[in-house]
Amino acid sequence: MRELTSDERQELRRELSVVAADWAQRLHSSDVDPPGSAAQEPSSSEKLRTHLARMAAGEQMRRLLADLVSASAEEAVQYGAGYPELGAAVGASRQAARKRWPGLSKRRASEWKQPPGGIGWAGSHPGGPGPFSGT
């Protein structure tokens, strides 16, 4: 997976800013004046309320995006991804992915199918048939 280019990052930042401003207006409609509603320059207190509302909306977006990333990590594990792949997807190490999503790899390992005859199928358990059992 490739990194965003500088232009793509700027475009995404602009789009997210528009979404945050829109949600800030929706969530705090009494605190935030709609764009272009006032013929004069907004006061300092109006600008303050607008920026605080955008911060609140942006923080809620960040939490939702973090939930989306975690859900995608869980689904990726179901399709065979391990910590190295999870880390690479978010630009982090395997160790950082393991710390961020503890237990995901264990969940994957518990879902693996056992070999025919179970774990000791090669005759490693006493008295069982196999090349090491002496029978």
CSV table of N, CA and C in Angstrom, one decimal, residues 42-130:
chain,number,residue,atom,x,y,z
A,42,PRO,N,-17.5,38.0,11.5
A,42,PRO,CA,-17.9,37.4,12.8
A,42,PRO,C,-17.0,38.0,14.0
A,43,SER,N,-17.6,38.1,15.1
A,43,SER,CA,-16.9,38.5,16.3
A,43,SER,C,-15.9,37.5,16.8
A,44,SER,N,-15.0,37.9,17.7
A,44,SER,CA,-14.0,36.9,18.2
A,44,SER,C,-14.7,35.8,18.9
A,45,SER,N,-15.8,36.1,19.7
A,45,SER,CA,-16.5,35.0,20.4
A,45,SER,C,-17.2,34.1,19.4
A,46,GLU,N,-17.7,34.6,18.3
A,46,GLU,CA,-18.3,33.7,17.3
A,46,GLU,C,-17.3,32.8,16.7
A,47,LYS,N,-16.1,33.4,16.4
A,47,LYS,CA,-15.0,32.6,15.8
A,47,LYS,C,-14.6,31.5,16.8
A,48,LEU,N,-14.5,31.9,18.0
A,48,LEU,CA,-14.1,30.9,19.1
A,48,LEU,C,-15.1,29.8,19.1
A,49,ARG,N,-16.4,30.1,19.2
A,49,ARG,CA,-17.4,29.0,19.2
A,49,ARG,C,-17.3,28.1,18.0
A,50,THR,N,-17.1,28.7,16.8
A,50,THR,CA,-17.0,28.0,15.6
A,50,THR,C,-15.9,27.0,15.6
A,51,HIS,N,-14.7,27.5,16.1
A,51,HIS,CA,-13.5,26.6,16.1
A,51,HIS,C,-13.7,25.5,17.2
A,52,LEU,N,-14.3,25.8,18.3
A,52,LEU,CA,-14.5,24.8,19.3
A,52,LEU,C,-15.5,23.8,18.8
A,53,ALA,N,-16.5,24.2,18.1
A,53,ALA,CA,-17.4,23.2,17.5
A,53,ALA,C,-16.8,22.3,16.5
A,54,ARG,N,-15.9,22.9,15.7
A,54,ARG,CA,-15.1,22.1,14.7
A,54,ARG,C,-14.2,21.1,15.4
A,55,MET,N,-13.6,21.6,16.5
A,55,MET,CA,-12.7,20.6,17.3
A,55,MET,C,-13.6,19.5,17.8
A,56,ALA,N,-14.7,19.8,18.4
A,56,ALA,CA,-15.6,18.7,18.9
A,56,ALA,C,-16.0,17.7,17.8
A,57,ALA,N,-16.4,18.2,16.7
A,57,ALA,CA,-16.8,17.4,15.5
A,57,ALA,C,-15.6,16.6,15.0
A,58,GLY,N,-14.4,17.2,14.9
A,58,GLY,CA,-13.2,16.5,14.5
A,58,GLY,C,-12.8,15.4,15.4
A,59,GLU,N,-13.0,15.6,16.7
A,59,GLU,CA,-12.6,14.6,17.7
A,59,GLU,C,-13.6,13.4,17.6
A,60,GLN,N,-14.9,13.7,17.4
A,60,GLN,CA,-15.8,12.6,17.2
A,60,GLN,C,-15.5,11.8,15.9
A,61,MET,N,-15.1,12.6,14.8
A,61,MET,CA,-14.7,11.9,13.6
A,61,MET,C,-13.4,11.0,13.8
A,62,ARG,N,-12.5,11.5,14.6
A,62,ARG,CA,-11.3,10.7,14.9
A,62,ARG,C,-11.6,9.4,15.6
A,63,ARG,N,-12.5,9.5,16.6
A,63,ARG,CA,-12.9,8.3,17.3
A,63,ARG,C,-13.6,7.3,16.3
A,64,LEU,N,-14.5,7.8,15.5
A,64,LEU,CA,-15.2,6.9,14.5
A,64,LEU,C,-14.2,6.3,13.6
A,65,LEU,N,-13.2,7.1,13.1
A,65,LEU,CA,-12.2,6.5,12.2
A,65,LEU,C,-11.3,5.5,12.9
A,66,ALA,N,-11.0,5.7,14.2
A,66,ALA,CA,-10.3,4.7,14.9
A,66,ALA,C,-11.1,3.4,15.1
A,67,ASP,N,-12.4,3.5,15.3
A,67,ASP,CA,-13.2,2.3,15.3
A,67,ASP,C,-13.2,1.6,14.0
A,68,LEU,N,-13.3,2.4,12.9
A,68,LEU,CA,-13.3,1.8,11.6
A,68,LEU,C,-12.0,1.1,11.3
A,69,VAL,N,-10.9,1.7,11.7
A,69,VAL,CA,-9.5,1.0,11.5
A,69,VAL,C,-9.5,-0.3,12.3
A,70,SER,N,-9.9,-0.2,13.6
A,70,SER,CA,-9.9,-1.5,14.4
A,70,SER,C,-10.8,-2.6,13.8
A,71,ALA,N,-12.0,-2.2,13.3
A,71,ALA,CA,-12.9,-3.2,12.7
A,71,ALA,C,-12.2,-3.8,11.5
A,72,SER,N,-11.6,-2.9,10.7
A,72,SER,CA,-10.9,-3.4,9.5
A,72,SER,C,-9.7,-4.3,9.8
A,73,ALA,N,-9.0,-4.0,10.9
A,73,ALA,CA,-7.9,-4.9,11.4
A,73,ALA,C,-8.5,-6.3,11.8
A,74,GLU,N,-9.6,-6.3,12.5
A,74,GLU,CA,-10.2,-7.6,12.9
A,74,GLU,C,-10.6,-8.4,11.6
A,75,GLU,N,-11.2,-7.7,10.7
A,75,GLU,CA,-11.6,-8.4,9.4
A,75,GLU,C,-10.4,-8.9,8.7
A,76,ALA,N,-9.3,-8.1,8.6
A,76,ALA,CA,-8.1,-8.5,7.9
A,76,ALA,C,-7.5,-9.8,8.5
A,77,VAL,N,-7.6,-9.9,9.9
A,77,VAL,CA,-7.1,-11.0,10.5
A,77,VAL,C,-7.9,-12.3,10.2
A,78,GLN,N,-9.2,-12.1,10.0
A,78,GLN,CA,-10.1,-13.2,9.6
A,78,GLN,C,-9.7,-13.7,8.2
A,79,TYR,N,-9.1,-12.9,7.4
A,79,TYR,CA,-8.7,-13.3,6.1
A,79,TYR,C,-7.2,-13.6,6.0
A,80,GLY,N,-6.5,-13.7,7.1
A,80,GLY,CA,-5.2,-14.2,7.1
A,80,GLY,C,-4.1,-13.3,7.5
A,81,ALA,N,-4.4,-12.0,7.7
A,81,ALA,CA,-3.4,-11.0,8.1
A,81,ALA,C,-2.8,-11.3,9.5
A,82,GLY,N,-1.6,-11.0,9.7
A,82,GLY,CA,-0.9,-11.1,11.0
A,82,GLY,C,-0.4,-9.7,11.4
A,83,TYR,N,0.2,-9.7,12.5
A,83,TYR,CA,0.7,-8.4,13.0
A,83,TYR,C,1.7,-7.7,12.0
A,84,PRO,N,2.5,-8.4,11.3
A,84,PRO,CA,3.4,-7.6,10.3
A,84,PRO,C,2.5,-6.9,9.3
A,85,GLU,N,1.5,-7.5,8.8
A,85,GLU,CA,0.7,-6.9,7.7
A,85,GLU,C,-0.2,-5.8,8.3
A,86,LEU,N,-0.7,-6.0,9.5
A,86,LEU,CA,-1.5,-4.9,10.2
A,86,LEU,C,-0.6,-3.7,10.4
A,87,GLY,N,0.6,-3.9,10.9
A,87,GLY,CA,1.5,-2.8,11.2
A,87,GLY,C,1.9,-2.1,9.9
A,88,ALA,N,2.2,-2.8,8.8
A,88,ALA,CA,2.5,-2.2,7.6
A,88,ALA,C,1.4,-1.4,7.0
A,89,ALA,N,0.1,-1.8,7.2
A,89,ALA,CA,-1.0,-1.1,6.7
A,89,ALA,C,-1.2,0.3,7.4
A,90,VAL,N,-0.7,0.4,8.6
A,90,VAL,CA,-0.9,1.7,9.3
A,90,VAL,C,0.5,2.4,9.5
A,91,GLY,N,1.5,1.9,8.8
A,91,GLY,CA,2.8,2.6,8.9
A,91,GLY,C,3.5,2.3,10.2
A,92,ALA,N,3.3,1.1,10.8
A,92,ALA,CA,3.9,0.8,12.1
A,92,ALA,C,4.6,-0.5,12.1
A,93,SER,N,5.3,-0.8,13.1
A,93,SER,CA,6.0,-2.1,13.2
A,93,SER,C,5.0,-3.2,13.6
A,94,ARG,N,5.5,-4.4,13.5
A,94,ARG,CA,4.7,-5.6,14.0
A,94,ARG,C,4.4,-5.4,15.5
A,95,GLN,N,5.4,-5.0,16.2
A,95,GLN,CA,5.3,-4.9,17.7
A,95,GLN,C,4.3,-3.8,18.0
A,96,ALA,N,4.3,-2.7,17.3
A,96,ALA,CA,3.3,-1.6,17.5
A,96,ALA,C,1.9,-2.1,17.2
A,97,ALA,N,1.7,-2.9,16.2
A,97,ALA,CA,0.4,-3.4,15.8
A,97,ALA,C,-0.1,-4.4,16.9
A,98,ARG,N,0.9,-5.2,17.4
A,98,ARG,CA,0.5,-6.1,18.5
A,98,ARG,C,0.0,-5.4,19.8
A,99,LYS,N,0.7,-4.2,20.1
A,99,LYS,CA,0.3,-3.4,21.2
A,99,LYS,C,-1.0,-2.7,21.0
A,100,ARG,N,-1.2,-2.3,19.7
A,100,ARG,CA,-2.5,-1.6,19.4
A,100,ARG,C,-3.7,-2.5,19.4
A,101,TRP,N,-3.5,-3.7,18.9
A,101,TRP,CA,-4.6,-4.7,18.8
A,101,TRP,C,-4.2,-6.0,19.4
A,102,PRO,N,-4.1,-6.0,20.8
A,102,PRO,CA,-3.7,-7.2,21.4
A,102,PRO,C,-4.7,-8.3,21.3
A,103,GLY,N,-4.3,-9.5,21.1
A,103,GLY,CA,-5.2,-10.7,21.0
A,103,GLY,C,-5.8,-11.0,19.7
A,104,LEU,N,-5.6,-10.1,18.7
A,104,LEU,CA,-6.1,-10.4,17.4
A,104,LEU,C,-5.5,-11.7,16.8
A,105,SER,N,-4.1,-11.8,16.9
A,105,SER,CA,-3.5,-12.9,16.3
A,105,SER,C,-3.9,-14.2,17.0
A,106,LYS,N,-4.1,-14.1,18.4
A,106,LYS,CA,-4.6,-15.3,19.1
A,106,LYS,C,-5.9,-15.8,18.6
A,107,ARG,N,-6.8,-14.8,18.3
A,107,ARG,CA,-8.1,-15.1,17.8
A,107,ARG,C,-7.9,-15.8,16.4
A,108,ARG,N,-7.0,-15.4,15.6
A,108,ARG,CA,-6.8,-16.0,14.3
A,108,ARG,C,-6.3,-17.4,14.5
A,109,ALA,N,-5.3,-17.6,15.5
A,109,ALA,CA,-4.7,-18.9,15.7
A,109,ALA,C,-5.8,-19.9,16.2
A,110,SER,N,-6.7,-19.4,17.1
A,110,SER,CA,-7.7,-20.3,17.6
A,110,SER,C,-8.7,-20.7,16.5
A,111,GLU,N,-8.8,-20.0,15.4
A,111,GLU,CA,-9.7,-20.4,14.4
A,111,GLU,C,-9.1,-21.3,13.3
A,112,TRP,N,-7.8,-21.5,13.4
A,112,TRP,CA,-7.1,-22.4,12.4
A,112,TRP,C,-7.6,-23.8,12.6
A,113,LYS,N,-7.7,-24.5,11.5
A,113,LYS,CA,-8.1,-25.9,11.6
A,113,LYS,C,-6.9,-26.7,12.1
A,114,GLN,N,-7.2,-27.7,12.9
A,114,GLN,CA,-6.2,-28.6,13.4
A,114,GLN,C,-5.9,-29.6,12.3
A,115,PRO,N,-4.6,-30.2,12.3
A,115,PRO,CA,-4.3,-31.2,11.3
A,115,PRO,C,-5.1,-32.4,11.5
A,116,PRO,N,-5.2,-33.3,10.5
A,116,PRO,CA,-5.9,-34.6,10.7
A,116,PRO,C,-5.4,-35.3,11.9
A,117,GLY,N,-6.3,-35.8,12.8
A,117,GLY,CA,-5.9,-36.5,14.0
A,117,GLY,C,-5.6,-35.6,15.2
A,118,GLY,N,-5.7,-34.3,15.0
A,118,GLY,CA,-5.5,-33.4,16.1
A,118,GLY,C,-4.0,-33.0,16.2
A,119,ILE,N,-3.7,-32.3,17.3
A,119,ILE,CA,-2.3,-31.7,17.5
A,119,ILE,C,-1.3,-32.8,17.5
A,120,GLY,N,-1.5,-34.0,18.1
A,120,GLY,CA,-0.5,-35.0,18.2
A,120,GLY,C,-0.6,-36.0,17.1
A,121,TRP,N,-1.0,-35.7,16.0
A,121,TRP,CA,-1.3,-36.6,14.9
A,121,TRP,C,-0.1,-37.3,14.4
A,122,ALA,N,1.1,-36.8,14.6
A,122,ALA,CA,2.3,-37.4,14.0
A,122,ALA,C,2.9,-38.5,15.0
A,123,GLY,N,2.1,-38.9,15.9
A,123,GLY,CA,2.6,-39.9,16.8
A,123,GLY,C,3.4,-39.5,18.0
A,124,SER,N,3.3,-38.2,18.3
A,124,SER,CA,4.2,-37.6,19.4
A,124,SER,C,3.6,-37.9,20.7
A,125,HIS,N,2.4,-38.5,20.8
A,125,HIS,CA,1.8,-38.8,22.1
A,125,HIS,C,2.0,-40.3,22.4
A,126,PRO,N,2.3,-40.6,23.6
A,126,PRO,CA,2.6,-42.0,24.0
A,126,PRO,C,1.5,-43.0,23.6
A,127,GLY,N,1.9,-44.1,23.1
A,127,GLY,CA,1.0,-45.2,22.8
A,127,GLY,C,0.2,-45.0,21.5
A,128,GLY,N,0.3,-43.8,20.8
A,128,GLY,CA,-0.4,-43.6,19.6
A,128,GLY,C,0.3,-44.1,18.4
A,129,PRO,N,-0.4,-44.4,17.3
A,129,PRO,CA,0.3,-44.9,16.1
A,129,PRO,C,1.2,-43.8,15.5
A,130,GLY,N,2.2,-44.2,14.9
A,130,GLY,CA,3.1,-43.2,14.2
A,130,GLY,C,4.5,-43.7,14.2
